[in-house]
């Protein structure tokens, strides 16, 4: 079974600053995806970024980037130039065969 | 990306009644659908996995007789909460995958259903 751990229940950052959200996971599988999802108050799950485990290059998506350390089973999310609209709950997730295992979530608040 | 539509977005029902939630894949055939439950400010917990044409696989601790899942076609899965009680009030989210990529199948989420049992 897979486990995903987010050790930061809450984080805050000033607008335009950079923040990093942590995530570690445990699995015995070799092929899988890792995701970061954003869940605003509407509770719609919004895909932020994904990383295929077989790719060594860290994924980037505009202001969002990850630091994927496969050996350490670590998958952190860096948000650059934080914006007020980034305020939300963020979930790290492990995926294999479409089935997702989520971390506990991190509530991120961006302050003006 | 692929579109998954979940209906209704929110529902209020009386204690003891049943409520059905639909999850539809609009532009792809979903061989597998997943149902998650989320309590306020908590994570999403997988309830069950359903494959088209076969019985759903429930996670440990999920009552299969209370949460009936039907995946009768490649575009529709339904979750029926039977004899609902206030403790069943929660946010239910489905996701769907088209299969074919093995471990790297990507799942697409519906918008979720907020169930309130009064």
PDB file of C-alpha atoms in Angstrom, chain B residues 65-107:
ATOM      1  CA  UNK B  65     -24.607  -2.348   1.366  1.00  0.00           C
ATOM      2  CA  UNK B  66     -24.854   1.291   2.343  1.00  0.00           C
ATOM      3  CA  UNK B  67     -22.881   2.757  -0.545  1.00  0.00           C
ATOM      4  CA  UNK B  68     -24.129   1.007  -3.665  1.00  0.00           C
ATOM      5  CA  UNK B  69     -22.016   1.535  -6.742  1.00  0.00           C
ATOM      6  CA  UNK B  70     -23.115   0.685 -10.255  1.00  0.00           C
ATOM      7  CA  UNK B  71     -20.937   1.056 -13.347  1.00  0.00           C
ATOM      8  CA  UNK B  72     -23.257  -0.208 -16.030  1.00  0.00           C
ATOM      9  CA  UNK B  73     -21.745   1.605 -18.978  1.00  0.00           C
ATOM     10  CA  UNK B  74     -18.409   3.007 -20.077  1.00  0.00           C
ATOM     11  CA  UNK B  75     -19.597   6.545 -19.429  1.00  0.00           C
ATOM     12  CA  UNK B  76     -21.645   6.327 -16.256  1.00  0.00           C
ATOM     13  CA  UNK B  77     -21.114   5.234 -12.687  1.00  0.00           C
ATOM     14  CA  UNK B  78     -23.570   5.871  -9.876  1.00  0.00           C
ATOM     15  CA  UNK B  79     -23.167   5.971  -6.116  1.00  0.00           C
ATOM     16  CA  UNK B  80     -26.334   5.448  -4.083  1.00  0.00           C
ATOM     17  CA  UNK B  81     -26.242   6.271  -0.404  1.00  0.00           C
ATOM     18  CA  UNK B  82     -28.975   4.101   1.086  1.00  0.00           C
ATOM     19  CA  UNK B  83     -30.868   4.941   4.262  1.00  0.00           C
ATOM     20  CA  UNK B  84     -28.808   8.066   4.682  1.00  0.00           C
ATOM     21  CA  UNK B  85     -28.078   9.426   8.145  1.00  0.00           C
ATOM     22  CA  UNK B  86     -26.568  12.742   9.255  1.00  0.00           C
ATOM     23  CA  UNK B  87     -23.142  11.131   9.650  1.00  0.00           C
ATOM     24  CA  UNK B  88     -23.185  10.398   5.900  1.00  0.00           C
ATOM     25  CA  UNK B  89     -23.159  14.127   5.230  1.00  0.00           C
ATOM     26  CA  UNK B  90     -19.961  14.734   3.340  1.00  0.00           C
ATOM     27  CA  UNK B  91     -18.436  15.749   0.035  1.00  0.00           C
ATOM     28  CA  UNK B  92     -18.329  12.917  -2.500  1.00  0.00           C
ATOM     29  CA  UNK B  93     -16.040  13.112  -5.533  1.00  0.00           C
ATOM     30  CA  UNK B  94     -15.661  10.757  -8.439  1.00  0.00           C
ATOM     31  CA  UNK B  95     -12.797  10.328 -10.846  1.00  0.00           C
ATOM     32  CA  UNK B  96     -12.521   8.353 -14.057  1.00  0.00           C
ATOM     33  CA  UNK B  97      -9.767   6.841 -16.121  1.00  0.00           C
ATOM     34  CA  UNK B  98      -9.837   5.485 -19.636  1.00  0.00           C
ATOM     35  CA  UNK B  99      -7.307   2.762 -18.941  1.00  0.00           C
ATOM     36  CA  UNK B 100      -4.766   1.496 -21.425  1.00  0.00           C
ATOM     37  CA  UNK B 101      -1.697   3.097 -19.893  1.00  0.00           C
ATOM     38  CA  UNK B 102      -1.308   0.685 -17.023  1.00  0.00           C
ATOM     39  CA  UNK B 103       0.281   2.297 -13.976  1.00  0.00           C
ATOM     40  CA  UNK B 104       0.362   5.650 -15.755  1.00  0.00           C
ATOM     41  CA  UNK B 105      -3.387   5.928 -16.335  1.00  0.00           C
ATOM     42  CA  UNK B 106      -4.498   9.431 -15.508  1.00  0.00           C
ATOM     43  CA  UNK B 107      -7.717  10.044 -13.605  1.00  0.00           C
TER      44      UNK B 107
END
